[in-house]
Amino acid sequence: MIRLDAAQTAAVLPFGPLADALAEVLLQKRRGMVYAPARLHLPLAEGVLLIMPSTDGDIVAVKRITVHPGNTAKGLPAIQGEVTVAEAASGRPLLQLDGPTVTSRRTAALSLLAARLLAPNTAGPLLVVGAGVQATAHALAFFQGLGVREFLVVSRAISKAAALAGMLREKGAVAEAAPADRIADILGRVPLVVTATTSREPVLPPGVRGDAFVAAVGSFTPEAAELPGSLVRAARVYVDDLEAASAEAGDLMRAGVDMAAVTPLERIVDDVPDRAAMGMGPVIFKSVGHALFDLAAARLAMASL
């Protein structure tokens, strides 16, 4: 079995091709050509174990991830684990990928795909709320895959925001770091927003632009919400997976959203809504994760070996 570390895993999962691979898997999901059961949650002391299997009939991918938010204070990664890929017909192990890298890159690539399909204004600037792994992956995905060249990074830890902004400047972008209490002043400048925090309470105030695209990717439990209910109720809402979002998307559940009015991304991936006909009002893409997105990453990685 081939084993790839974090850097090697990132190298075989470039954001643009990964977004295309995700679009293909979404189409196949709609047509019943790929399969993944509901994510298994096992509570742990100060964390959770997540098990996510998936298959397309040719390969089977299984991701094992532990999430311990308190690890950062201990100098340990908050997310740890791996994705193993095996031949479906025989079970023969083929490949092992770094789990946190797969998670960060396929999540960011899915937001990239959603922005390509749904964002009324893709030029930027992009406001990134958070400065951790997911925030960094999303900034890079929108830089490399969407051509965004101006960023505003907001975090409770201003030093981390400054570090992410500095990395983006090194890549040729215009990037500014700001403290969390500046978000309300920034919203009028940005048509693209990503929230990628572990906060259990809203980090984004009301008042986003009418042409804003908001990708909310940080929370994945019914109790946690990065977005205020008033914003969610005023927006057109899209999700990565309707079943998973119905059980895990606290941003939507706490806002009292009727899930019958929510559109899964698979429904529009080959039939993009006319942006002019959509009218004004923000668009929210809520992502909680799904094993089929790991399958898309596994297939792209296998194709590059």
Short mmCIF file of N, CA, C and O in Angstrom, two decimals, residues 172-298:
data_model
loop_
_atom_site.label_atom_id
_atom_site.label_comp_id
_atom_site.label_asym_id
_atom_site.label_seq_id
_atom_site.Cartn_x
_atom_site.Cartn_y
_atom_site.Cartn_z
N GLY A 172 1.38 36.85 -3.70
CA GLY A 172 1.04 37.89 -4.65
C GLY A 172 -0.32 38.51 -4.45
O GLY A 172 -0.74 39.35 -5.26
N ALA A 173 -1.02 38.13 -3.38
CA ALA A 173 -2.34 38.70 -3.12
C ALA A 173 -2.21 39.98 -2.28
O ALA A 173 -1.19 40.23 -1.65
N VAL A 174 -3.27 40.75 -2.28
CA VAL A 174 -3.41 41.86 -1.35
C VAL A 174 -4.20 41.33 -0.16
O VAL A 174 -5.32 40.85 -0.32
N ALA A 175 -3.63 41.37 1.01
CA ALA A 175 -4.28 40.75 2.17
C ALA A 175 -4.07 41.62 3.41
O ALA A 175 -2.98 42.14 3.64
N GLU A 176 -5.13 41.73 4.20
CA GLU A 176 -5.12 42.55 5.41
C GLU A 176 -5.69 41.73 6.56
O GLU A 176 -6.68 41.00 6.39
N ALA A 177 -5.08 41.82 7.71
CA ALA A 177 -5.59 41.16 8.91
C ALA A 177 -6.35 42.19 9.75
O ALA A 177 -5.98 43.36 9.79
N ALA A 178 -7.41 41.73 10.42
CA ALA A 178 -8.20 42.63 11.25
C ALA A 178 -8.73 41.86 12.46
O ALA A 178 -8.98 40.66 12.38
N PRO A 179 -8.94 42.54 13.58
CA PRO A 179 -9.52 41.88 14.75
C PRO A 179 -10.99 41.57 14.55
O PRO A 179 -11.66 42.14 13.67
N ALA A 180 -11.51 40.65 15.35
CA ALA A 180 -12.89 40.17 15.17
C ALA A 180 -13.92 41.27 15.31
O ALA A 180 -14.98 41.22 14.67
N ASP A 181 -13.64 42.29 16.10
CA ASP A 181 -14.65 43.35 16.29
C ASP A 181 -14.74 44.31 15.11
O ASP A 181 -15.53 45.25 15.13
N ARG A 182 -13.97 44.04 14.05
CA ARG A 182 -14.03 44.87 12.85
C ARG A 182 -14.95 44.29 11.77
O ARG A 182 -15.14 44.91 10.72
N ILE A 183 -15.51 43.11 12.00
CA ILE A 183 -16.27 42.44 10.94
C ILE A 183 -17.41 43.32 10.41
O ILE A 183 -17.61 43.44 9.20
N ALA A 184 -18.15 43.95 11.30
CA ALA A 184 -19.29 44.75 10.87
C ALA A 184 -18.86 45.88 9.95
O ALA A 184 -19.59 46.27 9.03
N ASP A 185 -17.66 46.41 10.15
CA ASP A 185 -17.16 47.50 9.31
C ASP A 185 -16.71 47.00 7.94
O ASP A 185 -16.64 47.77 6.98
N ILE A 186 -16.40 45.70 7.85
CA ILE A 186 -15.82 45.12 6.64
C ILE A 186 -16.90 44.61 5.68
O ILE A 186 -16.71 44.59 4.47
N LEU A 187 -18.06 44.19 6.21
CA LEU A 187 -19.04 43.46 5.42
C LEU A 187 -19.47 44.19 4.15
O LEU A 187 -19.73 43.56 3.12
N GLY A 188 -19.55 45.50 4.20
CA GLY A 188 -19.98 46.24 3.03
C GLY A 188 -18.99 46.21 1.88
O GLY A 188 -19.34 46.55 0.75
N ARG A 189 -17.77 45.75 2.14
CA ARG A 189 -16.72 45.73 1.11
C ARG A 189 -16.60 44.39 0.40
O ARG A 189 -15.90 44.29 -0.61
N VAL A 190 -17.25 43.35 0.92
CA VAL A 190 -16.92 41.99 0.46
C VAL A 190 -18.14 41.27 -0.13
O VAL A 190 -19.18 41.15 0.51
N PRO A 191 -18.02 40.75 -1.36
CA PRO A 191 -19.06 39.92 -1.94
C PRO A 191 -18.85 38.43 -1.66
O PRO A 191 -19.72 37.61 -1.99
N LEU A 192 -17.70 38.07 -1.11
CA LEU A 192 -17.39 36.67 -0.80
C LEU A 192 -17.00 36.56 0.67
O LEU A 192 -16.16 37.33 1.15
N VAL A 193 -17.61 35.59 1.37
CA VAL A 193 -17.34 35.40 2.79
C VAL A 193 -17.19 33.91 3.07
O VAL A 193 -17.98 33.10 2.58
N VAL A 194 -16.19 33.57 3.86
CA VAL A 194 -16.03 32.20 4.36
C VAL A 194 -15.93 32.28 5.88
O VAL A 194 -15.13 33.05 6.42
N THR A 195 -16.76 31.50 6.57
CA THR A 195 -16.62 31.36 8.02
C THR A 195 -16.07 29.97 8.30
O THR A 195 -16.67 28.98 7.91
N ALA A 196 -14.93 29.92 8.96
CA ALA A 196 -14.24 28.65 9.21
C ALA A 196 -13.70 28.66 10.62
O ALA A 196 -12.49 28.73 10.85
N THR A 197 -14.62 28.63 11.58
CA THR A 197 -14.24 28.70 12.99
C THR A 197 -14.84 27.52 13.75
O THR A 197 -15.71 26.81 13.23
N THR A 198 -14.41 27.35 14.97
CA THR A 198 -15.00 26.32 15.85
C THR A 198 -16.00 26.94 16.82
O THR A 198 -16.42 26.29 17.78
N SER A 199 -16.40 28.18 16.58
CA SER A 199 -17.31 28.86 17.48
C SER A 199 -18.67 28.18 17.51
O SER A 199 -19.19 27.73 16.49
N ARG A 200 -19.27 28.14 18.67
CA ARG A 200 -20.62 27.59 18.81
C ARG A 200 -21.69 28.68 18.67
O ARG A 200 -22.87 28.38 18.62
N GLU A 201 -21.26 29.94 18.63
CA GLU A 201 -22.18 31.06 18.49
C GLU A 201 -21.81 31.87 17.25
O GLU A 201 -20.67 31.85 16.81
N PRO A 202 -22.77 32.59 16.66
CA PRO A 202 -22.50 33.31 15.42
C PRO A 202 -21.28 34.23 15.50
O PRO A 202 -21.11 34.96 16.48
N VAL A 203 -20.45 34.15 14.48
CA VAL A 203 -19.27 35.01 14.37
C VAL A 203 -19.47 36.08 13.31
O VAL A 203 -18.65 37.00 13.20
N LEU A 204 -20.53 35.96 12.52
CA LEU A 204 -20.81 36.91 11.45
C LEU A 204 -22.04 37.72 11.82
O LEU A 204 -23.11 37.15 12.05
N PRO A 205 -21.94 39.04 11.91
CA PRO A 205 -23.12 39.84 12.23
C PRO A 205 -24.04 39.95 11.02
O PRO A 205 -23.63 39.66 9.89
N PRO A 206 -25.28 40.36 11.23
CA PRO A 206 -26.15 40.64 10.08
C PRO A 206 -25.57 41.80 9.27
O PRO A 206 -24.69 42.52 9.73
N GLY A 207 -26.06 41.97 8.06
CA GLY A 207 -25.64 43.11 7.27
C GLY A 207 -24.74 42.78 6.10
O GLY A 207 -24.06 43.68 5.58
N VAL A 208 -24.70 41.52 5.65
CA VAL A 208 -23.91 41.20 4.47
C VAL A 208 -24.57 41.83 3.25
O VAL A 208 -25.76 42.16 3.25
N ARG A 209 -23.79 42.01 2.20
CA ARG A 209 -24.29 42.63 0.98
C ARG A 209 -25.35 41.77 0.30
O ARG A 209 -25.39 40.55 0.47
N GLY A 210 -26.18 42.41 -0.49
CA GLY A 210 -27.22 41.68 -1.20
C GLY A 210 -26.67 40.72 -2.23
O GLY A 210 -27.34 39.75 -2.59
N ASP A 211 -25.43 40.97 -2.70
CA ASP A 211 -24.82 40.07 -3.69
C ASP A 211 -23.77 39.16 -3.05
O ASP A 211 -22.91 38.62 -3.74
N ALA A 212 -23.86 38.96 -1.75
CA ALA A 212 -22.83 38.18 -1.05
C ALA A 212 -23.05 36.67 -1.22
O ALA A 212 -24.19 36.19 -1.22
N PHE A 213 -21.94 35.96 -1.34
CA PHE A 213 -21.91 34.50 -1.26
C PHE A 213 -21.19 34.15 0.02
O PHE A 213 -20.05 34.58 0.24
N VAL A 214 -21.85 33.38 0.89
CA VAL A 214 -21.29 33.02 2.19
C VAL A 214 -21.14 31.51 2.27
O VAL A 214 -22.13 30.78 2.14
N ALA A 215 -19.93 31.03 2.47
CA ALA A 215 -19.67 29.61 2.71
C ALA A 215 -19.41 29.42 4.19
O ALA A 215 -18.43 29.96 4.73
N ALA A 216 -20.29 28.68 4.86
CA ALA A 216 -20.16 28.43 6.29
C ALA A 216 -19.71 26.98 6.48
O ALA A 216 -20.48 26.06 6.20
N VAL A 217 -18.48 26.77 6.94
CA VAL A 217 -17.91 25.43 6.95
C VAL A 217 -17.40 24.98 8.31
O VAL A 217 -16.96 23.85 8.47
N GLY A 218 -17.46 25.87 9.31
CA GLY A 218 -16.81 25.53 10.58
C GLY A 218 -17.60 24.59 11.47
O GLY A 218 -17.04 23.67 12.06
N SER A 219 -18.91 24.80 11.59
CA SER A 219 -19.71 24.01 12.54
C SER A 219 -20.32 22.79 11.86
O SER A 219 -20.65 22.83 10.68
N PHE A 220 -20.44 21.71 12.62
CA PHE A 220 -21.05 20.49 12.07
C PHE A 220 -21.85 19.75 13.13
O PHE A 220 -22.02 18.54 13.07
N THR A 221 -22.38 20.49 14.10
CA THR A 221 -23.25 19.90 15.11
C THR A 221 -24.52 20.74 15.22
O THR A 221 -24.50 21.94 14.92
N PRO A 222 -25.64 20.14 15.66
CA PRO A 222 -26.90 20.89 15.75
C PRO A 222 -26.84 22.08 16.70
O PRO A 222 -27.61 23.02 16.54
N GLU A 223 -25.94 22.04 17.68
CA GLU A 223 -25.89 23.08 18.69
C GLU A 223 -25.07 24.30 18.26
O GLU A 223 -25.19 25.37 18.85
N ALA A 224 -24.21 24.15 17.26
CA ALA A 224 -23.26 25.20 16.90
C ALA A 224 -23.73 25.95 15.65
O ALA A 224 -24.25 25.34 14.71
N ALA A 225 -23.53 27.27 15.64
CA ALA A 225 -23.92 28.08 14.48
C ALA A 225 -22.94 29.24 14.34
O ALA A 225 -22.75 30.01 15.28
N GLU A 226 -22.35 29.37 13.16
CA GLU A 226 -21.48 30.50 12.87
C GLU A 226 -22.25 31.69 12.33
O GLU A 226 -21.76 32.83 12.38
N LEU A 227 -23.45 31.46 11.78
CA LEU A 227 -24.22 32.50 11.13
C LEU A 227 -25.44 32.88 11.97
O LEU A 227 -26.08 32.02 12.57
N PRO A 228 -25.79 34.16 12.00
CA PRO A 228 -27.00 34.57 12.74
C PRO A 228 -28.25 34.10 12.02
O PRO A 228 -28.30 34.03 10.78
N GLY A 229 -29.28 33.79 12.78
CA GLY A 229 -30.51 33.29 12.20
C GLY A 229 -31.14 34.25 11.22
O GLY A 229 -31.72 33.83 10.21
N SER A 230 -31.05 35.55 11.48
CA SER A 230 -31.66 36.53 10.58
C SER A 230 -31.03 36.49 9.20
O SER A 230 -31.73 36.64 8.19
N LEU A 231 -29.73 36.26 9.13
CA LEU A 231 -29.06 36.16 7.83
C LEU A 231 -29.49 34.89 7.10
O LEU A 231 -29.79 34.92 5.90
N VAL A 232 -29.53 33.78 7.82
CA VAL A 232 -29.90 32.51 7.20
C VAL A 232 -31.32 32.58 6.65
O VAL A 232 -31.59 32.13 5.53
N ARG A 233 -32.23 33.15 7.42
CA ARG A 233 -33.63 33.21 6.99
C ARG A 233 -33.82 34.15 5.79
O ARG A 233 -34.79 33.99 5.03
N ALA A 234 -32.92 35.10 5.59
CA ALA A 234 -33.05 36.05 4.49
C ALA A 234 -32.36 35.58 3.22
O ALA A 234 -32.49 36.23 2.18
N ALA A 235 -31.64 34.46 3.28
CA ALA A 235 -30.79 34.02 2.17
C ALA A 235 -31.41 32.86 1.41
O ALA A 235 -32.31 32.17 1.90
N ARG A 236 -30.90 32.64 0.20
CA ARG A 236 -31.12 31.39 -0.51
C ARG A 236 -30.07 30.41 -0.02
O ARG A 236 -28.87 30.70 -0.07
N VAL A 237 -30.50 29.25 0.44
CA VAL A 237 -29.61 28.33 1.14
C VAL A 237 -29.37 27.07 0.31
O VAL A 237 -30.31 26.43 -0.16
N TYR A 238 -28.10 26.71 0.19
CA TYR A 238 -27.66 25.50 -0.49
C TYR A 238 -26.78 24.72 0.49
O TYR A 238 -26.11 25.31 1.34
N VAL A 239 -26.80 23.40 0.36
CA VAL A 239 -26.01 22.56 1.27
C VAL A 239 -25.24 21.51 0.48
O VAL A 239 -25.56 21.22 -0.68
N ASP A 240 -24.23 20.95 1.13
CA ASP A 240 -23.44 19.91 0.47
C ASP A 240 -24.20 18.59 0.41
O ASP A 240 -24.10 17.86 -0.57
N ASP A 241 -24.99 18.29 1.44
CA ASP A 241 -25.80 17.06 1.46
C ASP A 241 -27.02 17.33 2.32
O ASP A 241 -26.89 17.74 3.48
N LEU A 242 -28.20 17.12 1.77
CA LEU A 242 -29.44 17.49 2.46
C LEU A 242 -29.67 16.65 3.71
O LEU A 242 -30.04 17.18 4.76
N GLU A 243 -29.43 15.34 3.63
CA GLU A 243 -29.65 14.48 4.80
C GLU A 243 -28.71 14.85 5.93
O GLU A 243 -29.11 14.97 7.09
N ALA A 244 -27.42 15.02 5.61
CA ALA A 244 -26.45 15.36 6.64
C ALA A 244 -26.74 16.73 7.24
O ALA A 244 -26.66 16.93 8.46
N ALA A 245 -27.08 17.68 6.39
CA ALA A 245 -27.37 19.02 6.88
C ALA A 245 -28.61 19.04 7.77
O ALA A 245 -28.67 19.78 8.76
N SER A 246 -29.58 18.20 7.46
CA SER A 246 -30.81 18.14 8.28
C SER A 246 -30.51 17.67 9.69
O SER A 246 -31.24 18.01 10.63
N ALA A 247 -29.44 16.89 9.85
CA ALA A 247 -29.10 16.34 11.16
C ALA A 247 -27.99 17.11 11.86
O ALA A 247 -27.88 17.04 13.10
N GLU A 248 -27.16 17.86 11.10
CA GLU A 248 -25.95 18.40 11.69
C GLU A 248 -25.75 19.91 11.52
O GLU A 248 -24.90 20.49 12.19
N ALA A 249 -26.48 20.54 10.63
CA ALA A 249 -26.23 21.95 10.31
C ALA A 249 -26.91 22.87 11.32
O ALA A 249 -28.03 23.34 11.12
N GLY A 250 -26.22 23.14 12.41
CA GLY A 250 -26.78 24.01 13.44
C GLY A 250 -27.11 25.40 12.94
O GLY A 250 -28.05 26.04 13.43
N ASP A 251 -26.35 25.89 11.96
CA ASP A 251 -26.65 27.21 11.39
C ASP A 251 -28.08 27.27 10.86
O ASP A 251 -28.75 28.29 11.00
N LEU A 252 -28.52 26.18 10.24
CA LEU A 252 -29.86 26.14 9.67
C LEU A 252 -30.90 25.73 10.71
O LEU A 252 -32.00 26.30 10.75
N MET A 253 -30.56 24.78 11.55
CA MET A 253 -31.51 24.27 12.53
C MET A 253 -31.86 25.34 13.56
O MET A 253 -33.03 25.52 13.92
N ARG A 254 -30.87 26.06 14.03
CA ARG A 254 -31.13 27.10 15.03
C ARG A 254 -31.90 28.27 14.43
O ARG A 254 -32.59 29.00 15.15
N ALA A 255 -31.79 28.46 13.11
CA ALA A 255 -32.54 29.53 12.44
C ALA A 255 -33.96 29.12 12.11
O ALA A 255 -34.75 29.94 11.63
N GLY A 256 -34.31 27.84 12.33
CA GLY A 256 -35.65 27.37 12.03
C GLY A 256 -35.94 27.25 10.55
O GLY A 256 -37.09 27.39 10.12
N VAL A 257 -34.92 26.95 9.77
CA VAL A 257 -35.09 26.87 8.33
C VAL A 257 -35.90 25.63 7.95
O VAL A 257 -35.68 24.54 8.48
N ASP A 258 -36.83 25.80 7.03
CA ASP A 258 -37.57 24.68 6.46
C ASP A 258 -36.65 23.97 5.47
O ASP A 258 -36.32 24.53 4.42
N MET A 259 -36.23 22.76 5.78
CA MET A 259 -35.26 22.07 4.93
C MET A 259 -35.84 21.76 3.55
O MET A 259 -35.08 21.50 2.61
N ALA A 260 -37.15 21.79 3.41
CA ALA A 260 -37.75 21.59 2.09
C ALA A 260 -37.42 22.74 1.15
O ALA A 260 -37.51 22.59 -0.07
N ALA A 261 -37.04 23.88 1.71
CA ALA A 261 -36.69 25.04 0.89
C ALA A 261 -35.19 25.13 0.64
O ALA A 261 -34.74 26.07 -0.02
N VAL A 262 -34.43 24.17 1.14
CA VAL A 262 -32.98 24.15 0.99
C VAL A 262 -32.61 23.28 -0.21
O VAL A 262 -33.18 22.21 -0.42
N THR A 263 -31.63 23.73 -0.98
CA THR A 263 -31.25 23.02 -2.21
C THR A 263 -29.90 22.35 -2.03
O THR A 263 -28.91 23.02 -1.73
N PRO A 264 -29.82 21.02 -2.24
CA PRO A 264 -28.52 20.36 -2.22
C PRO A 264 -27.74 20.68 -3.49
O PRO A 264 -28.32 20.82 -4.57
N LEU A 265 -26.43 20.77 -3.36
CA LEU A 265 -25.59 21.19 -4.48
C LEU A 265 -25.70 20.23 -5.66
O LEU A 265 -25.61 20.65 -6.81
N GLU A 266 -25.94 18.95 -5.39
CA GLU A 266 -26.02 17.96 -6.47
C GLU A 266 -27.15 18.28 -7.44
O GLU A 266 -27.09 17.91 -8.62
N ARG A 267 -28.17 19.00 -6.96
CA ARG A 267 -29.33 19.27 -7.79
C ARG A 267 -29.03 20.32 -8.87
O ARG A 267 -29.73 20.38 -9.89
N ILE A 268 -28.00 21.13 -8.66
CA ILE A 268 -27.74 22.22 -9.61
C ILE A 268 -26.37 22.11 -10.27
O ILE A 268 -26.00 22.98 -11.05
N VAL A 269 -25.61 21.04 -9.97
CA VAL A 269 -24.23 21.00 -10.44
C VAL A 269 -24.12 21.00 -11.96
O VAL A 269 -23.12 21.47 -12.52
N ASP A 270 -25.13 20.50 -12.66
CA ASP A 270 -25.13 20.55 -14.12
C ASP A 270 -26.29 21.38 -14.67
O ASP A 270 -26.59 21.32 -15.86
N ASP A 271 -26.93 22.14 -13.80
CA ASP A 271 -28.04 23.00 -14.21
C ASP A 271 -28.01 24.25 -13.34
O ASP A 271 -28.82 24.44 -12.44
N VAL A 272 -27.04 25.11 -13.61
CA VAL A 272 -26.77 26.27 -12.76
C VAL A 272 -27.92 27.26 -12.84
O VAL A 272 -28.37 27.60 -13.94
N PRO A 273 -28.40 27.75 -11.69
CA PRO A 273 -29.47 28.75 -11.72
C PRO A 273 -29.00 30.02 -12.42
O PRO A 273 -27.82 30.40 -12.33
N ASP A 274 -29.91 30.65 -13.14
CA ASP A 274 -29.59 31.91 -13.78
C ASP A 274 -29.44 32.98 -12.71
O ASP A 274 -30.37 33.25 -11.94
N ARG A 275 -28.26 33.58 -12.62
CA ARG A 275 -28.00 34.51 -11.54
C ARG A 275 -28.89 35.74 -11.60
O ARG A 275 -29.29 36.28 -10.58
N ALA A 276 -29.21 36.18 -12.80
CA ALA A 276 -30.09 37.34 -12.93
C ALA A 276 -31.49 37.01 -12.41
O ALA A 276 -32.15 37.82 -11.75
N ALA A 277 -31.94 35.78 -12.70
CA ALA A 277 -33.28 35.37 -12.28
C ALA A 277 -33.34 35.11 -10.77
O ALA A 277 -34.42 35.14 -10.18
N MET A 278 -32.17 34.86 -10.16
CA MET A 278 -32.15 34.59 -8.72
C MET A 278 -32.52 35.81 -7.91
O MET A 278 -33.00 35.72 -6.79
N GLY A 279 -32.32 37.01 -8.49
CA GLY A 279 -32.64 38.23 -7.77
C GLY A 279 -31.62 38.56 -6.70
O GLY A 279 -30.63 37.86 -6.52
N MET A 280 -31.88 39.63 -6.00
CA MET A 280 -30.96 40.07 -4.96
C MET A 280 -31.18 39.27 -3.68
O MET A 280 -32.21 38.65 -3.48
N GLY A 281 -30.21 39.34 -2.82
CA GLY A 281 -30.26 38.61 -1.56
C GLY A 281 -29.06 37.70 -1.48
O GLY A 281 -28.61 37.16 -2.50
N PRO A 282 -28.51 37.52 -0.29
CA PRO A 282 -27.31 36.69 -0.14
C PRO A 282 -27.57 35.22 -0.44
O PRO A 282 -28.70 34.74 -0.34
N VAL A 283 -26.51 34.55 -0.81
CA VAL A 283 -26.53 33.10 -1.02
C VAL A 283 -25.66 32.47 0.06
O VAL A 283 -24.53 32.90 0.28
N ILE A 284 -26.20 31.47 0.73
CA ILE A 284 -25.43 30.73 1.75
C ILE A 284 -25.20 29.32 1.27
O ILE A 284 -26.13 28.63 0.83
N PHE A 285 -23.95 28.88 1.35
CA PHE A 285 -23.62 27.48 1.12
C PHE A 285 -23.14 26.91 2.44
O PHE A 285 -22.11 27.31 2.98
N LYS A 286 -23.92 25.97 2.99
CA LYS A 286 -23.59 25.36 4.27
C LYS A 286 -23.03 23.97 4.03
O LYS A 286 -23.66 23.12 3.38
N SER A 287 -21.85 23.72 4.56
CA SER A 287 -21.17 22.44 4.37
C SER A 287 -20.91 21.78 5.73
O SER A 287 -20.35 22.41 6.63
N VAL A 288 -21.34 20.53 5.87
CA VAL A 288 -21.06 19.77 7.08
C VAL A 288 -20.17 18.56 6.81
O VAL A 288 -19.71 17.89 7.73
N GLY A 289 -19.96 18.25 5.52
CA GLY A 289 -19.08 17.13 5.16
C GLY A 289 -19.86 15.88 4.81
O GLY A 289 -20.96 15.65 5.31
N HIS A 290 -19.27 15.08 3.93
CA HIS A 290 -19.89 13.82 3.51
C HIS A 290 -18.80 12.91 2.97
O HIS A 290 -17.84 13.37 2.34
N ALA A 291 -18.95 11.61 3.21
CA ALA A 291 -17.92 10.65 2.82
C ALA A 291 -17.68 10.63 1.32
O ALA A 291 -16.57 10.30 0.87
N LEU A 292 -18.70 10.94 0.52
CA LEU A 292 -18.50 10.90 -0.92
C LEU A 292 -17.49 11.93 -1.40
O LEU A 292 -16.87 11.77 -2.46
N PHE A 293 -17.29 12.98 -0.63
CA PHE A 293 -16.27 13.97 -1.01
C PHE A 293 -14.87 13.42 -0.77
O PHE A 293 -13.93 13.76 -1.49
N ASP A 294 -14.73 12.55 0.22
CA ASP A 294 -13.46 11.84 0.41
C ASP A 294 -13.23 10.85 -0.73
O ASP A 294 -12.10 10.65 -1.18
N LEU A 295 -14.31 10.24 -1.21
CA LEU A 295 -14.20 9.34 -2.35
C LEU A 295 -13.71 10.10 -3.58
O LEU A 295 -12.85 9.59 -4.32
N ALA A 296 -14.23 11.29 -3.80
CA ALA A 296 -13.77 12.09 -4.94
C ALA A 296 -12.29 12.38 -4.81
O ALA A 296 -11.53 12.30 -5.81
N ALA A 297 -11.84 12.74 -3.60
CA ALA A 297 -10.42 13.00 -3.38
C ALA A 297 -9.58 11.75 -3.61
O ALA A 297 -8.51 11.80 -4.22
N ALA A 298 -10.08 10.62 -3.14
CA ALA A 298 -9.36 9.35 -3.31
C ALA A 298 -9.21 9.01 -4.79
O ALA A 298 -8.14 8.55 -5.24
#
